[in-house]
Each structure stands twice: as structure tokens, then as C-alpha cells.
Amino acid sequence: MVPSVMSIPLQGSDAAGGLVLVIQVLFVLIQLAGMWQVFEKANHAGWKAIVPIYNLYVMLKIGENAWWWLLVLIVPIVNFYALYRIHAGVARAFGKGIGFGLGLAFLGVVFFPLVGFGNYRYVGPT
């Protein structure tokens, strides 16, 4: 006799799953729109915000960081500092400090639209 195995689907097919997907796509679009505006304020083409790795390179240029910080993103644990460093350069270029850099790095869906659509001006890296 073969024992029966109870299976539970990993993905639901109900409306809640679709709603979660719509909310996630909305968050991504909000962050991309904010990044687009940030890039344009920093005198870069806005379309560069939607190219996955190239957008980090452009943020390095906005914050005047070295290109090799992209390579540091590959290293586990240290990549958190590299991610902060990239975004802190962008925050400094807009006249903001450490807290804003952390916000851009880890809560980009909130902070990129704040910078992009807010009254923040690009002052260049200090």
C-alpha cells in the first residue's frame, strides 16, 4: 500500500495573489518614476534609471564614487555597505546626509520619489 501525500500549492490562484502582484508592480513603477526624475535633475537621461546595472553605475557618477564599487556589490555582507555608499553619494549630491542615504538604499520606494518630485536641487557632490 502506498501512503498518500498531502500537497499544498505554493502559489494561490485566488484574487489576493493578483492584488499582491499589482501592488508590487505599483511600488516598482513608483520607485522607477522617482529615479527617472532624480537622474534628470542630476543632468543625466531619465531612461538610464530603468536599465538594471547601468542605473547603479550612473548613481556612482552622480555621487562621484569609483566604478569599482559595482564589483563590491558581488561580495556578500560587504555589499550592504557598497549599496549604502552608492546611495549616500546620491544623497550628498542633493545636499542630504547619512539618513537620506540609508533611506535611498533601503527604502527607495519612498525616498526616490521624495527627491525626484520634491523641491530638492542637485548641488553636485561635495
Coordinates of C-alpha atoms in Angstrom, one line a residue:
M1 CA 0.0 0.0 0.0
V2 CA 1.3 3.5 -1.0
P3 CA 1.0 6.2 1.6
S4 CA -0.9 9.3 0.4
V5 CA 0.9 12.6 0.4
M6 CA -0.9 15.7 1.1
S7 CA 0.1 18.5 -1.3
I8 CA -0.4 22.2 -0.7
P9 CA 0.1 24.5 -3.7
L10 CA 2.9 27.1 -3.2
Q11 CA 1.1 29.8 -5.1
G12 CA -2.5 30.7 -4.7
S13 CA -4.8 31.2 -7.6
D14 CA -7.2 33.5 -5.8
A15 CA -7.7 37.2 -6.2
A16 CA -5.4 38.1 -3.3
G17 CA -2.4 36.8 -5.2
G18 CA -3.3 39.1 -8.1
L19 CA -3.7 42.0 -5.8
V20 CA -0.3 41.4 -4.3
L21 CA 1.2 41.4 -7.7
V22 CA -0.5 44.6 -8.7
I23 CA 0.8 46.3 -5.5
Q24 CA 4.3 45.1 -6.1
V25 CA 4.3 46.4 -9.7
L26 CA 2.9 49.7 -8.5
F27 CA 5.8 50.0 -6.0
V28 CA 8.3 49.3 -8.7
L29 CA 6.8 51.9 -11.0
I30 CA 6.7 54.5 -8.3
Q31 CA 10.4 53.9 -7.5
L32 CA 11.4 54.0 -11.2
A33 CA 9.5 57.2 -11.7
G34 CA 11.3 58.8 -8.8
M35 CA 14.7 57.5 -10.0
W36 CA 13.9 58.9 -13.5
Q37 CA 13.3 62.3 -12.1
V38 CA 16.4 62.1 -9.9
F39 CA 18.5 61.3 -12.9
E40 CA 17.1 64.2 -14.9
K41 CA 17.7 66.6 -12.0
A42 CA 21.3 65.4 -12.0
N43 CA 21.7 66.1 -15.7
H44 CA 21.5 62.5 -16.9
A45 CA 19.0 61.0 -19.2
G46 CA 16.0 59.6 -17.3
W47 CA 15.9 56.4 -19.3
K48 CA 19.1 55.3 -17.6
A49 CA 17.1 54.7 -14.4
I50 CA 15.3 51.6 -15.9
V51 CA 18.5 49.8 -17.1
P52 CA 19.3 47.4 -14.1
I53 CA 23.0 47.6 -13.5
Y54 CA 23.7 50.7 -15.6
N55 CA 21.5 52.7 -13.2
L56 CA 23.8 51.9 -10.3
Y57 CA 26.8 53.0 -12.4
V58 CA 25.1 56.3 -13.2
M59 CA 24.4 56.8 -9.5
L60 CA 28.1 56.2 -8.9
K61 CA 28.8 59.0 -11.3
I62 CA 26.2 61.3 -9.7
G63 CA 27.8 60.8 -6.3
E64 CA 31.4 60.8 -7.7
N65 CA 32.3 57.3 -6.4
A66 CA 34.7 55.0 -8.1
W67 CA 33.3 52.5 -10.7
W68 CA 34.7 49.5 -8.7
W69 CA 32.0 49.9 -6.1
L70 CA 29.9 47.9 -8.5
L71 CA 32.3 45.0 -8.1
V72 CA 32.0 45.2 -4.3
L73 CA 28.3 44.6 -4.7
I74 CA 29.1 41.0 -5.6
V75 CA 30.8 40.3 -2.2
P76 CA 28.3 39.1 0.4
I77 CA 27.7 41.2 3.5
V78 CA 30.1 43.9 2.3
N79 CA 27.5 44.6 -0.5
F80 CA 25.3 46.3 2.1
Y81 CA 28.0 48.9 2.7
A82 CA 28.6 49.3 -1.0
L83 CA 24.8 49.8 -1.6
Y84 CA 24.8 52.4 1.1
R85 CA 27.9 54.1 -0.3
I86 CA 26.4 54.4 -3.8
H87 CA 23.2 55.9 -2.5
A88 CA 24.9 58.1 0.1
G89 CA 26.8 59.7 -2.8
V90 CA 23.5 60.5 -4.5
A91 CA 22.1 61.9 -1.2
R92 CA 25.2 64.1 -0.8
A93 CA 24.8 65.3 -4.4
F94 CA 21.3 66.6 -3.4
G95 CA 22.6 68.2 -0.2
K96 CA 21.4 65.5 2.2
G97 CA 23.2 63.4 4.8
I98 CA 23.6 59.9 6.1
G99 CA 19.9 59.3 7.0
F100 CA 18.8 60.2 3.5
G101 CA 21.5 57.9 2.0
L102 CA 20.2 55.0 4.1
G103 CA 16.6 55.8 3.0
L104 CA 17.6 55.8 -0.7
A105 CA 19.4 52.5 -0.3
F106 CA 16.9 50.6 1.7
L107 CA 13.5 52.4 1.3
G108 CA 13.9 53.6 -2.3
V109 CA 10.2 53.3 -3.0
V110 CA 9.7 56.2 -0.5
F111 CA 12.9 58.3 -0.9
F112 CA 13.4 58.3 -4.6
P113 CA 10.0 59.9 -5.3
L114 CA 10.7 62.4 -2.5
V115 CA 13.9 63.5 -4.1
G116 CA 12.7 63.3 -7.7
F117 CA 9.3 65.0 -7.3
G118 CA 10.2 67.2 -4.3
N119 CA 11.9 70.5 -4.1
Y120 CA 15.4 69.1 -3.8
R121 CA 18.0 70.6 -6.0
Y122 CA 21.1 68.9 -7.5
V123 CA 24.1 70.7 -6.0
G124 CA 26.7 68.2 -7.1
P125 CA 28.9 66.1 -4.9
T126 CA 30.7 67.8 -2.1

